[in-house]
CSV table of N, CA and C in Angstrom, one decimal:
chain,number,residue,atom,x,y,z
A,1,MET,N,-31.3,-36.6,-16.1
A,1,MET,CA,-32.2,-35.5,-15.7
A,1,MET,C,-31.6,-34.9,-14.4
A,2,VAL,N,-31.6,-33.6,-14.4
A,2,VAL,CA,-31.1,-32.8,-13.3
A,2,VAL,C,-32.2,-32.9,-12.2
A,3,ARG,N,-31.8,-33.1,-11.0
A,3,ARG,CA,-32.8,-33.2,-9.9
A,3,ARG,C,-33.2,-31.8,-9.5
A,4,LYS,N,-34.4,-31.7,-9.0
A,4,LYS,CA,-35.0,-30.4,-8.6
A,4,LYS,C,-34.3,-29.9,-7.4
A,5,ARG,N,-34.3,-28.6,-7.2
A,5,ARG,CA,-33.7,-27.9,-6.0
A,5,ARG,C,-34.5,-28.4,-4.8
A,6,GLY,N,-33.7,-28.8,-3.8
A,6,GLY,CA,-34.3,-29.4,-2.6
A,6,GLY,C,-35.1,-28.5,-1.7
A,7,ILE,N,-36.0,-29.0,-1.0
A,7,ILE,CA,-36.8,-28.2,-0.1
A,7,ILE,C,-36.0,-27.6,1.0
A,8,LYS,N,-34.9,-28.3,1.5
A,8,LYS,CA,-34.0,-27.8,2.5
A,8,LYS,C,-33.3,-26.5,2.0
A,9,ALA,N,-32.9,-26.6,0.7
A,9,ALA,CA,-32.2,-25.4,0.2
A,9,ALA,C,-33.1,-24.2,0.0
A,10,GLN,N,-34.3,-24.5,-0.3
A,10,GLN,CA,-35.3,-23.4,-0.4
A,10,GLN,C,-35.6,-22.8,0.9
A,11,GLU,N,-35.8,-23.7,1.9
A,11,GLU,CA,-36.0,-23.2,3.3
A,11,GLU,C,-34.8,-22.4,3.8
A,12,LEU,N,-33.6,-22.9,3.5
A,12,LEU,CA,-32.4,-22.2,4.0
A,12,LEU,C,-32.4,-20.8,3.4
A,13,ASP,N,-32.7,-20.6,2.1
A,13,ASP,CA,-32.7,-19.3,1.5
A,13,ASP,C,-33.7,-18.4,2.2
A,14,ILE,N,-34.9,-18.9,2.5
A,14,ILE,CA,-35.9,-18.1,3.2
A,14,ILE,C,-35.4,-17.7,4.6
A,15,LEU,N,-34.8,-18.6,5.3
A,15,LEU,CA,-34.3,-18.3,6.7
A,15,LEU,C,-33.2,-17.2,6.6
A,16,VAL,N,-32.3,-17.3,5.6
A,16,VAL,CA,-31.3,-16.3,5.5
A,16,VAL,C,-31.9,-15.0,5.2
A,17,HIS,N,-32.9,-15.0,4.3
A,17,HIS,CA,-33.6,-13.7,4.0
A,17,HIS,C,-34.3,-13.1,5.2
A,18,GLU,N,-34.9,-13.9,6.0
A,18,GLU,CA,-35.6,-13.5,7.2
A,18,GLU,C,-34.5,-12.9,8.2
A,19,ALA,N,-33.4,-13.6,8.3
A,19,ALA,CA,-32.3,-13.1,9.2
A,19,ALA,C,-31.8,-11.8,8.8
A,20,ILE,N,-31.6,-11.6,7.5
A,20,ILE,CA,-31.2,-10.3,7.0
A,20,ILE,C,-32.2,-9.2,7.3
A,21,ILE,N,-33.4,-9.5,7.1
A,21,ILE,CA,-34.5,-8.5,7.4
A,21,ILE,C,-34.5,-8.2,8.9
A,22,GLY,N,-34.3,-9.2,9.7
A,22,GLY,CA,-34.3,-9.0,11.2
A,22,GLY,C,-33.1,-8.1,11.6
A,23,VAL,N,-32.0,-8.2,11.0
A,23,VAL,CA,-30.8,-7.4,11.3
A,23,VAL,C,-31.1,-6.0,10.9
A,24,LYS,N,-31.6,-5.8,9.6
A,24,LYS,CA,-31.8,-4.5,9.1
A,24,LYS,C,-32.9,-3.7,9.8
A,25,SER,N,-33.9,-4.4,10.3
A,25,SER,CA,-35.0,-3.8,11.0
A,25,SER,C,-34.6,-3.5,12.5
A,26,GLY,N,-33.6,-4.1,13.0
A,26,GLY,CA,-33.2,-3.8,14.3
A,26,GLY,C,-33.7,-4.9,15.3
A,27,LYS,N,-34.3,-5.9,14.8
A,27,LYS,CA,-34.8,-6.9,15.7
A,27,LYS,C,-33.7,-7.7,16.3
A,28,TYR,N,-32.6,-7.9,15.6
A,28,TYR,CA,-31.4,-8.5,16.1
A,28,TYR,C,-30.2,-7.5,16.1
A,29,LYS,N,-29.4,-7.5,17.1
A,29,LYS,CA,-28.3,-6.5,17.2
A,29,LYS,C,-27.2,-6.8,16.2
A,30,SER,N,-27.0,-8.0,15.8
A,30,SER,CA,-25.9,-8.3,14.9
A,30,SER,C,-26.3,-9.5,14.0
A,31,ALA,N,-25.4,-9.7,13.0
A,31,ALA,CA,-25.6,-10.9,12.1
A,31,ALA,C,-25.4,-12.2,12.9
A,32,TYR,N,-24.5,-12.2,13.9
A,32,TYR,CA,-24.3,-13.3,14.7
A,32,TYR,C,-25.5,-13.7,15.5
A,33,ALA,N,-26.2,-12.7,16.1
A,33,ALA,CA,-27.4,-13.0,16.9
A,33,ALA,C,-28.5,-13.5,16.0
A,34,ALA,N,-28.7,-12.9,14.8
A,34,ALA,CA,-29.7,-13.4,13.8
A,34,ALA,C,-29.4,-14.8,13.4
A,35,ALA,N,-28.2,-15.1,13.1
A,35,ALA,CA,-27.8,-16.4,12.6
A,35,ALA,C,-28.1,-17.5,13.7
A,36,LYS,N,-27.7,-17.1,15.0
A,36,LYS,CA,-27.9,-18.0,16.1
A,36,LYS,C,-29.4,-18.3,16.3
A,37,ALA,N,-30.3,-17.2,16.1
A,37,ALA,CA,-31.7,-17.3,16.3
A,37,ALA,C,-32.3,-18.3,15.3
A,38,PHE,N,-31.8,-18.2,14.1
A,38,PHE,CA,-32.4,-19.0,13.0
A,38,PHE,C,-31.7,-20.3,12.8
A,39,GLY,N,-30.6,-20.6,13.5
A,39,GLY,CA,-29.8,-21.8,13.4
A,39,GLY,C,-29.0,-21.8,12.1
A,40,LEU,N,-28.5,-20.7,11.7
A,40,LEU,CA,-27.7,-20.6,10.5
A,40,LEU,C,-26.2,-20.3,10.8
A,41,ARG,N,-25.4,-20.4,9.8
A,41,ARG,CA,-23.9,-20.1,10.0
A,41,ARG,C,-23.8,-18.6,10.0
A,42,PRO,N,-23.1,-18.0,11.0
A,42,PRO,CA,-23.0,-16.6,11.1
A,42,PRO,C,-22.3,-16.0,9.9
A,43,ASN,N,-21.3,-16.7,9.3
A,43,ASN,CA,-20.6,-16.3,8.2
A,43,ASN,C,-21.5,-16.0,7.0
A,44,THR,N,-22.5,-16.9,6.8
A,44,THR,CA,-23.4,-16.8,5.7
A,44,THR,C,-24.3,-15.6,5.8
A,45,VAL,N,-24.8,-15.3,7.0
A,45,VAL,CA,-25.7,-14.2,7.2
A,45,VAL,C,-24.9,-12.9,7.0
A,46,SER,N,-23.7,-12.8,7.6
A,46,SER,CA,-22.9,-11.6,7.6
A,46,SER,C,-22.4,-11.3,6.1
A,47,LYS,N,-22.1,-12.3,5.4
A,47,LYS,CA,-21.6,-12.1,4.0
A,47,LYS,C,-22.8,-11.6,3.1
A,48,ARG,N,-24.0,-12.1,3.4
A,48,ARG,CA,-25.2,-11.7,2.6
A,48,ARG,C,-25.5,-10.2,3.0
A,49,ILE,N,-25.4,-9.9,4.2
A,49,ILE,CA,-25.7,-8.5,4.6
A,49,ILE,C,-24.7,-7.5,4.0
A,50,GLN,N,-23.5,-8.0,3.8
A,50,GLN,CA,-22.4,-7.1,3.2
A,50,GLN,C,-22.5,-7.1,1.7
A,51,GLY,N,-23.6,-7.7,1.1
A,51,GLY,CA,-23.8,-7.7,-0.3
A,51,GLY,C,-23.3,-8.9,-1.1
A,52,GLY,N,-23.0,-10.0,-0.4
A,52,GLY,CA,-22.6,-11.2,-1.0
A,52,GLY,C,-23.8,-11.8,-1.8
A,53,SER,N,-23.5,-12.6,-2.8
A,53,SER,CA,-24.5,-13.2,-3.6
A,53,SER,C,-24.7,-14.7,-3.2
A,54,THR,N,-25.9,-15.2,-3.6
A,54,THR,CA,-26.2,-16.6,-3.5
A,54,THR,C,-25.4,-17.4,-4.5
A,55,ARG,N,-25.3,-18.7,-4.4
A,55,ARG,CA,-24.6,-19.5,-5.4
A,55,ARG,C,-25.3,-19.3,-6.8
A,56,GLN,N,-26.6,-19.3,-6.8
A,56,GLN,CA,-27.3,-19.1,-8.1
A,56,GLN,C,-26.9,-17.8,-8.7
A,57,GLU,N,-26.9,-16.7,-8.0
A,57,GLU,CA,-26.5,-15.4,-8.5
A,57,GLU,C,-25.1,-15.4,-9.0
A,58,ALA,N,-24.2,-16.0,-8.2
A,58,ALA,CA,-22.8,-16.0,-8.5
A,58,ALA,C,-22.5,-16.8,-9.8
A,59,ARG,N,-23.3,-17.8,-10.2
A,59,ARG,CA,-23.1,-18.6,-11.3
A,59,ARG,C,-23.7,-18.0,-12.6
A,60,GLN,N,-24.4,-16.9,-12.5
A,60,GLN,CA,-25.1,-16.3,-13.7
A,60,GLN,C,-24.1,-16.0,-14.8
A,61,LYS,N,-22.9,-15.5,-14.5
A,61,LYS,CA,-22.0,-15.1,-15.5
A,61,LYS,C,-21.5,-16.3,-16.3
A,62,GLN,N,-21.6,-17.5,-15.8
A,62,GLN,CA,-21.2,-18.7,-16.5
A,62,GLN,C,-22.3,-19.4,-17.3
A,63,GLN,N,-23.5,-18.8,-17.2
A,63,GLN,CA,-24.6,-19.4,-18.0
A,63,GLN,C,-24.4,-19.0,-19.5
A,64,LEU,N,-24.9,-19.8,-20.4
A,64,LEU,CA,-24.8,-19.5,-21.8
A,64,LEU,C,-25.8,-18.4,-22.3
A,65,LEU,N,-26.9,-18.3,-21.6
A,65,LEU,CA,-27.9,-17.3,-21.9
A,65,LEU,C,-28.0,-16.3,-20.7
A,66,SER,N,-28.1,-15.0,-21.0
A,66,SER,CA,-28.3,-14.0,-20.0
A,66,SER,C,-29.7,-14.1,-19.4
A,67,THR,N,-29.9,-13.4,-18.3
A,67,THR,CA,-31.2,-13.4,-17.6
A,67,THR,C,-32.3,-12.9,-18.6
A,68,VAL,N,-32.0,-11.8,-19.3
A,68,VAL,CA,-33.0,-11.3,-20.3
A,68,VAL,C,-33.3,-12.3,-21.4
A,69,GLN,N,-32.3,-13.0,-21.9
A,69,GLN,CA,-32.6,-13.9,-22.9
A,69,GLN,C,-33.4,-15.1,-22.4
A,70,GLU,N,-33.2,-15.5,-21.2
A,70,GLU,CA,-34.0,-16.6,-20.6
A,70,GLU,C,-35.4,-16.2,-20.4
A,71,LYS,N,-35.6,-14.9,-20.0
A,71,LYS,CA,-37.0,-14.4,-19.9
A,71,LYS,C,-37.7,-14.3,-21.2
A,72,THR,N,-36.9,-14.0,-22.3
A,72,THR,CA,-37.5,-14.0,-23.6
A,72,THR,C,-37.9,-15.4,-24.0
A,73,LEU,N,-37.1,-16.3,-23.7
A,73,LEU,CA,-37.3,-17.7,-24.1
A,73,LEU,C,-38.5,-18.2,-23.3
A,74,LEU,N,-38.6,-17.9,-22.0
A,74,LEU,CA,-39.8,-18.3,-21.2
A,74,LEU,C,-41.1,-17.7,-21.7
A,75,LYS,N,-41.0,-16.4,-22.1
A,75,LYS,CA,-42.2,-15.7,-22.6
A,75,LYS,C,-42.7,-16.4,-23.9
A,76,TRP,N,-41.7,-16.7,-24.8
A,76,TRP,CA,-42.1,-17.4,-26.0
A,76,TRP,C,-42.7,-18.8,-25.8
A,77,THR,N,-42.1,-19.5,-24.8
A,77,THR,CA,-42.6,-20.8,-24.5
A,77,THR,C,-44.0,-20.7,-23.9
A,78,LYS,N,-44.3,-19.8,-23.1
A,78,LYS,CA,-45.6,-19.6,-22.5
A,78,LYS,C,-46.6,-19.3,-23.5
A,79,GLU,N,-46.3,-18.3,-24.4
A,79,GLU,CA,-47.2,-18.0,-25.5
A,79,GLU,C,-47.5,-19.2,-26.4
A,80,LEU,N,-46.5,-19.9,-26.7
A,80,LEU,CA,-46.7,-21.1,-27.6
A,80,LEU,C,-47.6,-22.2,-26.9
A,81,THR,N,-47.3,-22.3,-25.6
A,81,THR,CA,-48.1,-23.3,-24.8
A,81,THR,C,-49.6,-22.9,-24.7
A,82,ILE,N,-49.8,-21.6,-24.5
A,82,ILE,CA,-51.2,-21.1,-24.4
A,82,ILE,C,-51.9,-21.4,-25.7
A,83,SER,N,-51.2,-21.2,-26.8
A,83,SER,CA,-51.9,-21.4,-28.1
A,83,SER,C,-52.1,-22.9,-28.5
A,84,GLY,N,-51.6,-23.8,-27.6
A,84,GLY,CA,-51.9,-25.2,-27.8
A,84,GLY,C,-50.7,-25.9,-28.5
A,85,TYR,N,-49.6,-25.3,-28.7
A,85,TYR,CA,-48.5,-26.0,-29.4
A,85,TYR,C,-47.3,-25.9,-28.5
A,86,ALA,N,-47.3,-26.7,-27.4
A,86,ALA,CA,-46.1,-26.7,-26.5
A,86,ALA,C,-44.9,-27.1,-27.3
A,87,PRO,N,-43.8,-26.4,-27.1
A,87,PRO,CA,-42.6,-26.8,-27.9
A,87,PRO,C,-41.9,-28.0,-27.3
A,88,SER,N,-41.3,-28.8,-28.2
A,88,SER,CA,-40.6,-30.0,-27.8
A,88,SER,C,-39.2,-29.5,-27.3
A,89,HIS,N,-38.5,-30.5,-26.6
A,89,HIS,CA,-37.2,-30.1,-26.1
A,89,HIS,C,-36.3,-29.7,-27.3
A,90,ARG,N,-36.4,-30.4,-28.4
A,90,ARG,CA,-35.5,-30.1,-29.5
A,90,ARG,C,-35.7,-28.7,-30.0
A,91,VAL,N,-37.0,-28.3,-30.1
A,91,VAL,CA,-37.3,-27.0,-30.6
A,91,VAL,C,-36.9,-25.9,-29.6
A,92,LEU,N,-37.1,-26.2,-28.4
A,92,LEU,CA,-36.6,-25.3,-27.3
A,92,LEU,C,-35.1,-25.0,-27.4
A,93,ARG,N,-34.4,-26.1,-27.6
A,93,ARG,CA,-32.9,-26.0,-27.7
A,93,ARG,C,-32.5,-25.2,-28.9
A,94,GLU,N,-33.2,-25.4,-30.0
A,94,GLU,CA,-32.9,-24.7,-31.2
A,94,GLU,C,-33.2,-23.2,-31.1
A,95,VAL,N,-34.3,-22.9,-30.5
A,95,VAL,CA,-34.6,-21.5,-30.3
A,95,VAL,C,-33.7,-20.8,-29.3
A,96,ALA,N,-33.3,-21.5,-28.3
A,96,ALA,CA,-32.3,-21.0,-27.3
A,96,ALA,C,-31.0,-20.7,-28.0
A,97,ASP,N,-30.6,-21.6,-28.9
A,97,ASP,CA,-29.3,-21.4,-29.6
A,97,ASP,C,-29.4,-20.2,-30.5
A,98,GLU,N,-30.6,-20.0,-31.2
A,98,GLU,CA,-30.8,-18.9,-32.1
A,98,GLU,C,-30.8,-17.6,-31.3
A,99,VAL,N,-31.4,-17.6,-30.1
A,99,VAL,CA,-31.4,-16.4,-29.3
A,99,VAL,C,-30.0,-16.0,-28.9
A,100,ARG,N,-29.2,-17.1,-28.5
A,100,ARG,CA,-27.8,-16.9,-28.2
A,100,ARG,C,-27.0,-16.3,-29.3
A,101,THR,N,-27.3,-16.8,-30.5
A,101,THR,CA,-26.5,-16.4,-31.7
A,101,THR,C,-26.9,-14.9,-32.1
A,102,ASN,N,-28.1,-14.6,-31.9
A,102,ASN,CA,-28.5,-13.2,-32.2
A,102,ASN,C,-27.9,-12.2,-31.2
A,103,ARG,N,-27.7,-12.6,-30.0
A,103,ARG,CA,-27.1,-11.8,-29.0
A,103,ARG,C,-25.6,-11.5,-29.4
A,104,ARG,N,-25.0,-12.6,-29.8
A,104,ARG,CA,-23.6,-12.4,-30.2
A,104,ARG,C,-23.5,-11.5,-31.4
A,105,ARG,N,-24.4,-11.6,-32.4
A,105,ARG,CA,-24.4,-10.8,-33.5
A,105,ARG,C,-24.6,-9.3,-33.1
A,106,VAL,N,-25.5,-9.0,-32.3
A,106,VAL,CA,-25.8,-7.6,-31.8
A,106,VAL,C,-24.6,-7.1,-31.0
A,107,TYR,N,-24.1,-8.0,-30.1
A,107,TYR,CA,-23.0,-7.6,-29.3
A,107,TYR,C,-21.7,-7.3,-30.1
A,108,GLN,N,-21.4,-8.1,-31.1
A,108,GLN,CA,-20.2,-7.9,-31.9
A,108,GLN,C,-20.4,-6.6,-32.7
A,109,SER,N,-21.6,-6.3,-33.3
A,109,SER,CA,-21.7,-5.1,-34.1
A,109,SER,C,-21.7,-3.9,-33.2
A,110,HIS,N,-22.1,-4.0,-31.9
A,110,HIS,CA,-22.0,-2.9,-31.0
A,110,HIS,C,-20.6,-2.6,-30.6
A,111,LEU,N,-19.8,-3.7,-30.5
A,111,LEU,CA,-18.4,-3.5,-30.2
A,111,LEU,C,-17.6,-2.8,-31.3
A,112,GLN,N,-18.0,-3.2,-32.6
A,112,GLN,CA,-17.2,-2.7,-33.7
A,112,GLN,C,-17.5,-1.2,-33.9
A,113,THR,N,-18.6,-0.7,-33.5
A,113,THR,CA,-18.9,0.8,-33.6
A,113,THR,C,-18.2,1.6,-32.6
A,114,GLN,N,-18.0,1.0,-31.4
A,114,GLN,CA,-17.5,1.8,-30.3
A,114,GLN,C,-16.0,1.6,-30.0
A,115,GLN,N,-15.5,0.4,-30.3
A,115,GLN,CA,-14.1,0.1,-29.9
A,115,GLN,C,-13.4,-0.6,-31.1
A,116,PRO,N,-12.1,-0.6,-31.1
A,116,PRO,CA,-11.4,-1.3,-32.1
A,116,PRO,C,-11.7,-2.8,-32.0
A,117,GLN,N,-11.2,-3.6,-33.0
A,117,GLN,CA,-11.4,-5.0,-33.1
A,117,GLN,C,-11.2,-5.8,-31.8
A,118,GLN,N,-12.2,-6.5,-31.3
A,118,GLN,CA,-12.1,-7.4,-30.2
A,118,GLN,C,-11.9,-8.8,-30.6
A,119,PRO,N,-11.2,-9.7,-29.8
A,119,PRO,CA,-11.1,-11.1,-30.2
A,119,PRO,C,-12.5,-11.7,-30.2
A,120,GLN,N,-12.7,-12.7,-31.1
A,120,GLN,CA,-14.0,-13.4,-31.2
A,120,GLN,C,-14.1,-14.3,-30.0
A,121,ILE,N,-15.3,-14.4,-29.4
A,121,ILE,CA,-15.6,-15.3,-28.3
A,121,ILE,C,-15.9,-16.6,-29.0
A,122,PRO,N,-15.3,-17.7,-28.6
A,122,PRO,CA,-15.6,-19.0,-29.2
A,122,PRO,C,-17.1,-19.4,-28.9
A,123,ARG,N,-17.7,-20.0,-29.9
A,123,ARG,CA,-19.1,-20.4,-29.8
A,123,ARG,C,-19.2,-21.8,-29.4
A,124,PHE,N,-19.6,-22.1,-28.1
A,124,PHE,CA,-19.7,-23.4,-27.7
A,124,PHE,C,-21.2,-23.8,-27.9
A,125,PRO,N,-21.5,-25.0,-28.3
A,125,PRO,CA,-22.9,-25.5,-28.5
A,125,PRO,C,-23.5,-25.7,-27.1
A,126,LEU,N,-24.8,-25.6,-27.1
A,126,LEU,CA,-25.5,-26.0,-25.9
A,126,LEU,C,-25.3,-27.4,-25.5
A,127,GLY,N,-25.0,-27.7,-24.3
A,127,GLY,CA,-24.7,-29.1,-23.9
A,127,GLY,C,-26.0,-29.9,-23.7
A,128,GLN,N,-25.8,-31.2,-23.5
A,128,GLN,CA,-26.9,-32.1,-23.3
A,128,GLN,C,-27.7,-31.8,-22.1
A,129,SER,N,-27.0,-31.3,-21.0
A,129,SER,CA,-27.7,-31.0,-19.8
A,129,SER,C,-28.2,-29.6,-19.7
A,130,TRP,N,-28.1,-28.8,-20.8
A,130,TRP,CA,-28.5,-27.4,-20.7
A,130,TRP,C,-30.0,-27.3,-20.4
A,131,LEU,N,-30.8,-28.0,-21.2
A,131,LEU,CA,-32.3,-27.9,-21.1
A,131,LEU,C,-32.8,-28.4,-19.7
A,132,PRO,N,-32.3,-29.5,-19.2
A,132,PRO,CA,-32.8,-29.9,-17.8
A,132,PRO,C,-32.4,-28.9,-16.8
A,133,GLN,N,-31.2,-28.3,-16.9
A,133,GLN,CA,-30.8,-27.2,-16.0
A,133,GLN,C,-31.7,-26.0,-16.1
A,134,PHE,N,-32.0,-25.6,-17.4
A,134,PHE,CA,-32.9,-24.5,-17.6
A,134,PHE,C,-34.3,-24.7,-16.9
A,135,ILE,N,-34.8,-26.0,-17.1
A,135,ILE,CA,-36.1,-26.3,-16.4
A,135,ILE,C,-35.9,-26.2,-14.9
A,136,LYS,N,-34.8,-26.6,-14.4
A,136,LYS,CA,-34.5,-26.6,-12.9
A,136,LYS,C,-34.5,-25.2,-12.4
A,137,ARG,N,-33.9,-24.3,-13.2
A,137,ARG,CA,-33.8,-22.9,-12.8
A,137,ARG,C,-35.2,-22.2,-12.8
A,138,HIS,N,-36.1,-22.7,-13.6
A,138,HIS,CA,-37.4,-22.2,-13.7
A,138,HIS,C,-38.4,-23.2,-13.3
A,139,PRO,N,-38.7,-23.4,-12.0
A,139,PRO,CA,-39.5,-24.6,-11.6
A,139,PRO,C,-41.0,-24.5,-12.0
A,140,HIS,N,-41.4,-23.3,-12.5
A,140,HIS,CA,-42.8,-23.3,-12.9
A,140,HIS,C,-43.0,-23.9,-14.3
A,141,LEU,N,-41.9,-24.2,-15.0
A,141,LEU,CA,-42.0,-24.9,-16.3
A,141,LEU,C,-42.2,-26.4,-16.0
A,142,ARG,N,-43.1,-27.0,-16.8
A,142,ARG,CA,-43.4,-28.4,-16.6
A,142,ARG,C,-43.2,-29.1,-18.0
A,143,VAL,N,-42.8,-30.3,-18.0
A,143,VAL,CA,-42.8,-31.1,-19.2
A,143,VAL,C,-44.2,-31.6,-19.5
A,144,LYS,N,-44.6,-31.3,-20.7
A,144,LYS,CA,-46.0,-31.6,-21.1
A,144,LYS,C,-45.9,-32.6,-22.2
A,145,LEU,N,-46.6,-33.7,-22.0
A,145,LEU,CA,-46.6,-34.7,-23.1
A,145,LEU,C,-47.6,-34.4,-24.1
A,146,GLY,N,-47.2,-34.4,-25.3
A,146,GLY,CA,-48.2,-34.1,-26.4
A,146,GLY,C,-49.1,-35.3,-26.7
A,147,ARG,N,-50.3,-35.0,-27.1
A,147,ARG,CA,-51.3,-36.0,-27.5
A,147,ARG,C,-51.6,-36.0,-29.0
A,148,ARG,N,-51.6,-37.1,-29.6
A,148,ARG,CA,-51.9,-37.2,-31.0
A,148,ARG,C,-53.4,-37.1,-31.2
A,149,VAL,N,-53.8,-36.3,-32.2
A,149,VAL,CA,-55.2,-36.2,-32.5
A,149,VAL,C,-55.6,-37.3,-33.5
A,150,GLU,N,-56.6,-38.0,-33.3
A,150,GLU,CA,-57.0,-39.1,-34.2
A,150,GLU,C,-57.3,-38.5,-35.6
A,151,ALA,N,-57.0,-39.3,-36.6
A,151,ALA,CA,-57.1,-38.9,-38.0
A,151,ALA,C,-58.6,-38.6,-38.3
A,152,GLN,N,-59.5,-39.4,-37.7
A,152,GLN,CA,-60.9,-39.2,-38.0
A,152,GLN,C,-61.4,-37.9,-37.5
A,153,ARG,N,-60.9,-37.5,-36.3
A,153,ARG,CA,-61.3,-36.1,-35.8
A,153,ARG,C,-60.8,-35.0,-36.7
A,154,MET,N,-59.6,-35.2,-37.2
A,154,MET,CA,-59.0,-34.1,-38.1
A,154,MET,C,-59.8,-34.1,-39.4
A,155,ASN,N,-60.0,-35.3,-39.9
A,155,ASN,CA,-60.8,-35.3,-41.2
A,155,ASN,C,-62.2,-34.9,-41.1
A,156,GLY,N,-62.8,-35.1,-39.9
A,156,GLY,CA,-64.2,-34.8,-39.6
A,156,GLY,C,-64.4,-33.3,-39.4
A,157,ALA,N,-63.4,-32.5,-39.2
A,157,ALA,CA,-63.5,-31.1,-39.0
A,157,ALA,C,-63.7,-30.3,-40.3
A,158,THR,N,-64.8,-30.4,-40.9
A,158,THR,CA,-65.1,-29.7,-42.2
A,158,THR,C,-66.0,-28.5,-41.9
A,159,LYS,N,-66.1,-27.7,-43.0
A,159,LYS,CA,-67.0,-26.5,-42.8
A,159,LYS,C,-68.4,-26.9,-42.5
A,160,ASP,N,-68.9,-27.9,-43.1
A,160,ASP,CA,-70.3,-28.3,-42.8
A,160,ASP,C,-70.5,-28.7,-41.4
A,161,VAL,N,-69.6,-29.5,-40.8
A,161,VAL,CA,-69.7,-30.0,-39.5
A,161,VAL,C,-69.5,-28.8,-38.5
A,162,LEU,N,-68.6,-27.9,-38.7
A,162,LEU,CA,-68.3,-26.8,-37.8
A,162,LEU,C,-69.4,-25.8,-37.9
A,163,GLY,N,-70.1,-25.7,-38.9
A,163,GLY,CA,-71.2,-24.7,-39.1
A,163,GLY,C,-71.0,-23.9,-40.4
A,164,GLY,N,-72.1,-23.5,-40.9
A,164,GLY,CA,-72.1,-22.8,-42.2
A,164,GLY,C,-71.4,-21.5,-42.2
A,165,GLY,N,-71.3,-20.8,-41.0
A,165,GLY,CA,-70.8,-19.5,-40.9
A,165,GLY,C,-69.2,-19.4,-41.0
A,166,VAL,N,-68.6,-20.5,-40.8
A,166,VAL,CA,-67.1,-20.6,-40.8
A,166,VAL,C,-66.6,-20.5,-42.3
A,167,VAL,N,-65.7,-19.6,-42.5
A,167,VAL,CA,-65.1,-19.5,-43.9
A,167,VAL,C,-63.7,-20.0,-43.9
């Protein structure tokens, strides 16, 4: 299982963000002064001010699903969980793979209409660590253990018990 992002890393991101806001608002004269005030490396603050990306942003190109696809997957998971059928890890991986396959299909058909033949991108399967990393990227997701419903309860849910008005 992939470990969660550390509290120190989260606090560091917040401090860097505050330092950038301080420099842009004029509270600090330079990136160096802001970095010194917050106890950060001056290089980090100056690179971020110049438009540098965080490690997480820089690695997005290497992810198997785009940001939009991950949002689609999150929305589907949320809707399914609200309805009472939280997806299992296996189902989530299968749907993610299907979303990825559909993107490739749409992308390849788009390329064929606008440009000459492009080389096929090899299709790598989702790895074993993909799902734990996906959950790590989206900390609001939680693993929910399913509960079995007793057979007597299921068999006892008849029209007579629930009420005569139910059809």
